[in-house]
Amino acid sequence: MAVFLRRGFSIRNALLRRSSALYGCDLPLCNSETPQRILCPPALEFLKESRRGFAKGRKSNESSGTTMEVLPDMGPIIKANATSHMEAAIAALSVELSKLRTGRASPGMLDHIIVETSGLKLPLHQIAVVSVMDSKTLSINPFDPNALKNIETAIVESPLGLNPKTDGERLIAAIPPLTKEHVQAICKVVNKSCEDGRLSIRRGRQKAMDTIKKLYSSYPKDDLKRLEKEVEELTKKHIKKAEDLCKAKEKEIAGG
């Protein structure tokens, strides 16, 4: 009788295991103190897919972290280049205006004169000291007295209309008054120089805008729009500076 009872319990336990494999639940077995958990095949597949997905996500995050590219801040570079170009345009305009003769004596009005001496062509300010004696007279003192004649010739041949006189080892140049026609002609030259300066400043602006345009595929549009606005402000600032220089020169010419 005991033998039949043990066989009956073994068959019941086998049926319980098969049933729990289908439903994945906790079932107590005979002669067992703790329940056993048996996962069904769909549950095992779900667990495998979950682990596989987690591994893929972690790998993706790691790879994206290593390949992330940090874009450099191009704003300061673009603005610095534009400012440098515009400042160069202002400097060139200032040099051109200094070459124009006014009714008042100015040492800079002779800077553009080139003197040929000892087989070399040199700017006047490199071989002589030019100083103002009064509002209508300039003094030219050469470092080498032997270059005095060459300096005199260069000044006479310049478009300034000056006729310096020798005074020992120096030259004295009187500044004649400007006629009305001469004033009008010089003012036209000032306007032309001012327009050339504005064009040069705008070329610096255009270069900056072209550089910004190439960045639209990589940088945020809001940042680039703000950068374009800053370049426009730089352009307006330097154009106003050029116009102020020209107005001051016209006033100086008319007052002379």
Tab-separated table of C-alpha atoms in Angstrom:
chain	number	residue	atom	x	y	z
A	1	MET	CA	0.000	0.000	0.000
A	2	ALA	CA	2.827	2.408	0.832
A	3	VAL	CA	4.392	1.751	-2.550
A	4	PHE	CA	1.193	2.785	-4.374
A	5	LEU	CA	0.947	5.977	-2.303
A	6	ARG	CA	4.554	7.048	-3.163
A	7	ARG	CA	3.904	6.434	-6.884
A	8	GLY	CA	0.730	8.501	-6.706
A	9	PHE	CA	2.567	11.455	-5.121
A	10	SER	CA	5.356	11.272	-7.808
A	11	ILE	CA	2.793	11.385	-10.646
A	12	ARG	CA	1.024	14.350	-8.983
A	13	ASN	CA	4.306	16.262	-8.623
A	14	ALA	CA	5.138	15.701	-12.304
A	15	LEU	CA	1.729	17.064	-13.342
A	16	LEU	CA	2.170	20.117	-11.106
A	17	ARG	CA	5.600	20.919	-12.656
A	18	ARG	CA	4.173	20.691	-16.181
A	19	SER	CA	1.298	22.942	-15.245
A	20	SER	CA	3.551	25.583	-13.674
A	21	ALA	CA	5.791	25.556	-16.774
A	22	LEU	CA	2.797	26.591	-18.880
A	23	TYR	CA	1.614	29.427	-16.601
A	24	GLY	CA	4.824	30.518	-14.877
A	25	CYS	CA	3.346	30.607	-11.389
A	26	ASP	CA	4.442	29.524	-7.931
A	27	LEU	CA	3.068	26.071	-7.088
A	28	PRO	CA	3.791	24.106	-3.915
A	29	LEU	CA	5.020	20.640	-4.486
A	30	CYS	CA	4.333	17.735	-2.185
A	31	ASN	CA	7.063	17.070	0.275
A	32	SER	CA	8.465	20.580	-0.414
A	33	GLU	CA	8.523	23.359	2.145
A	34	THR	CA	9.096	26.339	-0.291
A	35	PRO	CA	7.298	27.040	-3.551
A	36	GLN	CA	9.289	26.853	-6.810
A	37	ARG	CA	9.058	29.428	-9.673
A	38	ILE	CA	9.186	27.991	-13.183
A	39	LEU	CA	9.128	30.516	-16.100
A	40	CYS	CA	7.259	29.685	-19.250
A	41	PRO	CA	8.990	30.041	-22.662
A	42	PRO	CA	7.298	33.429	-23.501
A	43	ALA	CA	8.523	34.875	-20.217
A	44	LEU	CA	12.061	33.707	-20.945
A	45	GLU	CA	11.963	35.342	-24.387
A	46	PHE	CA	10.720	38.619	-22.897
A	47	LEU	CA	13.574	38.610	-20.394
A	48	LYS	CA	16.135	37.950	-23.124
A	49	GLU	CA	14.782	40.782	-25.324
A	50	SER	CA	14.778	43.201	-22.384
A	51	ARG	CA	18.408	42.447	-21.571
A	52	ARG	CA	19.390	42.700	-25.228
A	53	GLY	CA	17.633	46.066	-25.592
A	54	PHE	CA	19.305	47.430	-22.459
A	55	ALA	CA	22.722	46.351	-23.741
A	56	LYS	CA	22.083	48.040	-27.109
A	57	GLY	CA	20.972	51.261	-25.439
A	58	ARG	CA	24.027	51.373	-23.213
A	59	LYS	CA	26.318	50.738	-26.164
A	60	SER	CA	24.586	53.475	-28.164
A	61	ASN	CA	24.979	55.981	-25.338
A	62	GLU	CA	28.653	55.156	-24.929
A	63	SER	CA	29.328	55.471	-28.651
A	64	SER	CA	27.410	58.727	-28.956
A	65	GLY	CA	29.354	60.136	-26.027
A	66	THR	CA	32.686	59.416	-27.633
A	67	THR	CA	31.763	60.841	-31.074
A	68	MET	CA	30.092	64.069	-29.879
A	69	GLU	CA	31.775	67.091	-31.527
A	70	VAL	CA	31.971	70.452	-29.727
A	71	LEU	CA	31.755	73.317	-32.246
A	72	PRO	CA	34.125	76.260	-31.654
A	73	ASP	CA	32.746	79.730	-30.970
A	74	MET	CA	33.315	81.507	-34.295
A	75	GLY	CA	31.692	84.795	-33.244
A	76	PRO	CA	34.762	86.482	-31.712
A	77	ILE	CA	36.962	85.404	-34.646
A	78	ILE	CA	34.565	86.741	-37.276
A	79	LYS	CA	34.086	90.045	-35.448
A	80	ALA	CA	37.844	90.449	-34.897
A	81	ASN	CA	38.565	89.929	-38.597
A	82	ALA	CA	35.823	92.355	-39.628
A	83	THR	CA	37.043	94.974	-37.144
A	84	SER	CA	40.625	94.619	-38.365
A	85	HIS	CA	39.551	95.136	-41.984
A	86	MET	CA	37.419	98.165	-41.119
A	87	GLU	CA	40.123	99.756	-38.963
A	88	ALA	CA	42.583	99.342	-41.837
A	89	ALA	CA	40.114	101.158	-44.098
A	90	ILE	CA	39.892	104.041	-41.588
A	91	ALA	CA	43.702	104.221	-41.358
A	92	ALA	CA	44.047	104.324	-45.158
A	93	LEU	CA	41.428	107.071	-45.375
A	94	SER	CA	43.254	109.106	-42.731
A	95	VAL	CA	46.492	108.845	-44.715
A	96	GLU	CA	44.775	109.987	-47.917
A	97	LEU	CA	43.184	112.969	-46.193
A	98	SER	CA	46.496	114.012	-44.658
A	99	LYS	CA	47.918	114.399	-48.163
A	100	LEU	CA	45.420	117.118	-49.028
A	101	ARG	CA	46.580	120.669	-48.596
A	102	THR	CA	44.603	123.087	-46.496
A	103	GLY	CA	45.124	126.756	-45.763
A	104	ARG	CA	46.914	125.924	-42.503
A	105	ALA	CA	50.413	124.497	-42.044
A	106	SER	CA	50.532	120.848	-40.976
A	107	PRO	CA	53.573	118.563	-40.739
A	108	GLY	CA	51.588	115.635	-42.103
A	109	MET	CA	50.857	117.386	-45.395
A	110	LEU	CA	54.391	116.515	-46.578
A	111	ASP	CA	54.465	112.876	-45.428
A	112	HIS	CA	53.434	111.457	-48.808
A	113	ILE	CA	56.227	113.229	-50.715
A	114	ILE	CA	58.897	110.823	-51.997
A	115	VAL	CA	62.464	112.108	-52.243
A	116	GLU	CA	65.145	110.469	-54.402
A	117	THR	CA	68.551	110.716	-52.755
A	118	SER	CA	71.732	108.623	-53.001
A	119	GLY	CA	69.993	106.315	-55.469
A	120	LEU	CA	67.113	105.599	-53.077
A	121	LYS	CA	63.490	106.750	-53.007
A	122	LEU	CA	62.400	107.515	-49.454
A	123	PRO	CA	59.432	109.275	-47.812
A	124	LEU	CA	60.274	112.819	-46.756
A	125	HIS	CA	59.579	112.144	-43.067
A	126	GLN	CA	62.331	109.484	-43.045
A	127	ILE	CA	65.103	111.884	-44.127
A	128	ALA	CA	63.964	115.171	-42.573
A	129	VAL	CA	62.097	116.681	-39.646
A	130	VAL	CA	59.071	118.771	-40.617
A	131	SER	CA	57.830	121.268	-38.033
A	132	VAL	CA	55.343	124.135	-37.916
A	133	MET	CA	56.796	127.626	-37.491
A	134	ASP	CA	53.369	129.300	-37.531
A	135	SER	CA	49.908	128.655	-39.006
A	136	LYS	CA	51.181	129.531	-42.494
A	137	THR	CA	54.814	128.338	-42.483
A	138	LEU	CA	56.632	124.974	-42.412
A	139	SER	CA	60.269	124.268	-41.591
A	140	ILE	CA	62.023	121.258	-43.203
A	141	ASN	CA	65.314	120.180	-41.573
A	142	PRO	CA	67.091	117.284	-43.382
A	143	PHE	CA	69.234	114.813	-41.431
A	144	ASP	CA	71.808	115.049	-44.233
A	145	PRO	CA	72.388	118.612	-45.504
A	146	ASN	CA	73.480	117.159	-48.858
A	147	ALA	CA	69.877	116.047	-49.466
A	148	LEU	CA	68.546	119.607	-49.161
A	149	LYS	CA	68.368	120.232	-52.902
A	150	ASN	CA	66.652	116.917	-53.604
A	151	ILE	CA	64.040	117.634	-50.930
A	152	GLU	CA	63.359	121.071	-52.404
A	153	THR	CA	62.862	119.579	-55.876
A	154	ALA	CA	60.465	116.918	-54.565
A	155	ILE	CA	58.326	119.515	-52.756
A	156	VAL	CA	58.129	121.798	-55.782
A	157	GLU	CA	57.106	118.916	-58.048
A	158	SER	CA	54.369	117.746	-55.666
A	159	PRO	CA	50.735	118.763	-56.313
A	160	LEU	CA	50.678	120.905	-53.165
A	161	GLY	CA	51.681	124.074	-54.987
A	162	LEU	CA	54.436	124.978	-52.508
A	163	ASN	CA	57.634	126.858	-53.344
A	164	PRO	CA	60.092	126.395	-50.429
A	165	LYS	CA	63.120	128.682	-49.948
A	166	THR	CA	66.545	127.699	-48.634
A	167	ASP	CA	67.443	129.091	-45.217
A	168	GLY	CA	70.931	127.858	-44.333
A	169	GLU	CA	70.665	124.066	-43.869
A	170	ARG	CA	66.880	123.996	-43.869
A	171	LEU	CA	63.943	124.856	-46.103
A	172	ILE	CA	61.140	127.303	-45.314
A	173	ALA	CA	57.809	126.637	-47.054
A	174	ALA	CA	55.089	129.281	-46.916
A	175	ILE	CA	51.521	128.018	-47.261
A	176	PRO	CA	49.667	130.232	-49.732
A	177	PRO	CA	45.946	130.922	-49.178
A	178	LEU	CA	43.531	128.684	-51.052
A	179	THR	CA	41.375	130.087	-53.799
A	180	LYS	CA	37.665	129.282	-53.998
A	181	GLU	CA	38.234	127.003	-56.987
A	182	HIS	CA	41.033	125.198	-55.159
A	183	VAL	CA	38.801	124.649	-52.112
A	184	GLN	CA	36.029	123.169	-54.265
A	185	ALA	CA	38.491	120.862	-56.040
A	186	ILE	CA	39.952	119.612	-52.745
A	187	CYS	CA	36.473	119.015	-51.289
A	188	LYS	CA	35.662	116.805	-54.280
A	189	VAL	CA	38.784	114.775	-53.538
A	190	VAL	CA	37.669	114.468	-49.905
A	191	ASN	CA	34.247	113.167	-50.967
A	192	LYS	CA	35.873	110.641	-53.306
A	193	SER	CA	38.212	109.453	-50.543
A	194	CYS	CA	35.269	109.154	-48.154
A	195	GLU	CA	33.304	107.014	-50.613
A	196	ASP	CA	36.340	104.766	-51.153
A	197	GLY	CA	36.599	104.358	-47.380
A	198	ARG	CA	32.925	103.392	-47.104
A	199	LEU	CA	33.306	100.811	-49.872
A	200	SER	CA	36.328	99.283	-48.159
A	201	ILE	CA	34.418	99.046	-44.852
A	202	ARG	CA	31.467	97.383	-46.613
A	203	ARG	CA	33.815	94.849	-48.187
A	204	GLY	CA	34.897	93.866	-44.669
A	205	ARG	CA	31.221	93.517	-43.737
A	206	GLN	CA	30.517	91.338	-46.793
A	207	LYS	CA	33.394	88.992	-45.989
A	208	ALA	CA	32.049	88.536	-42.463
A	209	MET	CA	28.511	87.881	-43.746
A	210	ASP	CA	29.774	85.306	-46.263
A	211	THR	CA	31.599	83.478	-43.486
A	212	ILE	CA	28.479	83.482	-41.289
A	213	LYS	CA	26.348	82.176	-44.159
A	214	LYS	CA	28.560	79.094	-44.450
A	215	LEU	CA	27.902	78.254	-40.784
A	216	TYR	CA	24.103	77.959	-41.071
A	217	SER	CA	24.287	74.197	-41.624
A	218	SER	CA	26.184	73.609	-38.360
A	219	TYR	CA	25.313	76.358	-35.863
A	220	PRO	CA	22.031	77.510	-34.254
A	221	LYS	CA	20.243	80.077	-36.417
A	222	ASP	CA	19.476	82.363	-33.467
A	223	ASP	CA	23.185	82.664	-32.623
A	224	LEU	CA	24.087	83.444	-36.241
A	225	LYS	CA	21.319	86.038	-36.560
A	226	ARG	CA	22.655	87.756	-33.456
A	227	LEU	CA	26.184	87.653	-34.916
A	228	GLU	CA	24.954	89.228	-38.171
A	229	LYS	CA	23.373	92.042	-36.172
A	230	GLU	CA	26.663	92.660	-34.338
A	231	VAL	CA	28.546	92.847	-37.651
A	232	GLU	CA	25.991	95.379	-38.937
A	233	GLU	CA	26.566	97.511	-35.844
A	234	LEU	CA	30.336	97.382	-36.403
A	235	THR	CA	29.815	98.491	-40.009
A	236	LYS	CA	27.646	101.474	-39.040
A	237	LYS	CA	30.133	102.496	-36.360
A	238	HIS	CA	33.107	102.549	-38.751
A	239	ILE	CA	31.214	104.243	-41.581
A	240	LYS	CA	30.242	107.029	-39.186
A	241	LYS	CA	33.874	107.316	-38.116
A	242	ALA	CA	34.974	107.672	-41.756
A	243	GLU	CA	32.316	110.283	-42.453
A	244	ASP	CA	33.330	112.273	-39.366
A	245	LEU	CA	36.955	112.332	-40.563
A	246	CYS	CA	35.882	113.657	-43.953
A	247	LYS	CA	33.603	116.319	-42.465
A	248	ALA	CA	36.428	117.514	-40.223
A	249	LYS	CA	38.755	117.721	-43.243
A	250	GLU	CA	36.223	119.708	-45.269
A	251	LYS	CA	35.772	122.110	-42.363
A	252	GLU	CA	39.558	122.497	-42.091
A	253	ILE	CA	39.841	123.223	-45.822
A	254	ALA	CA	36.991	125.726	-45.832
A	255	GLY	CA	38.370	127.462	-42.737
A	256	GLY	CA	41.809	127.787	-44.259
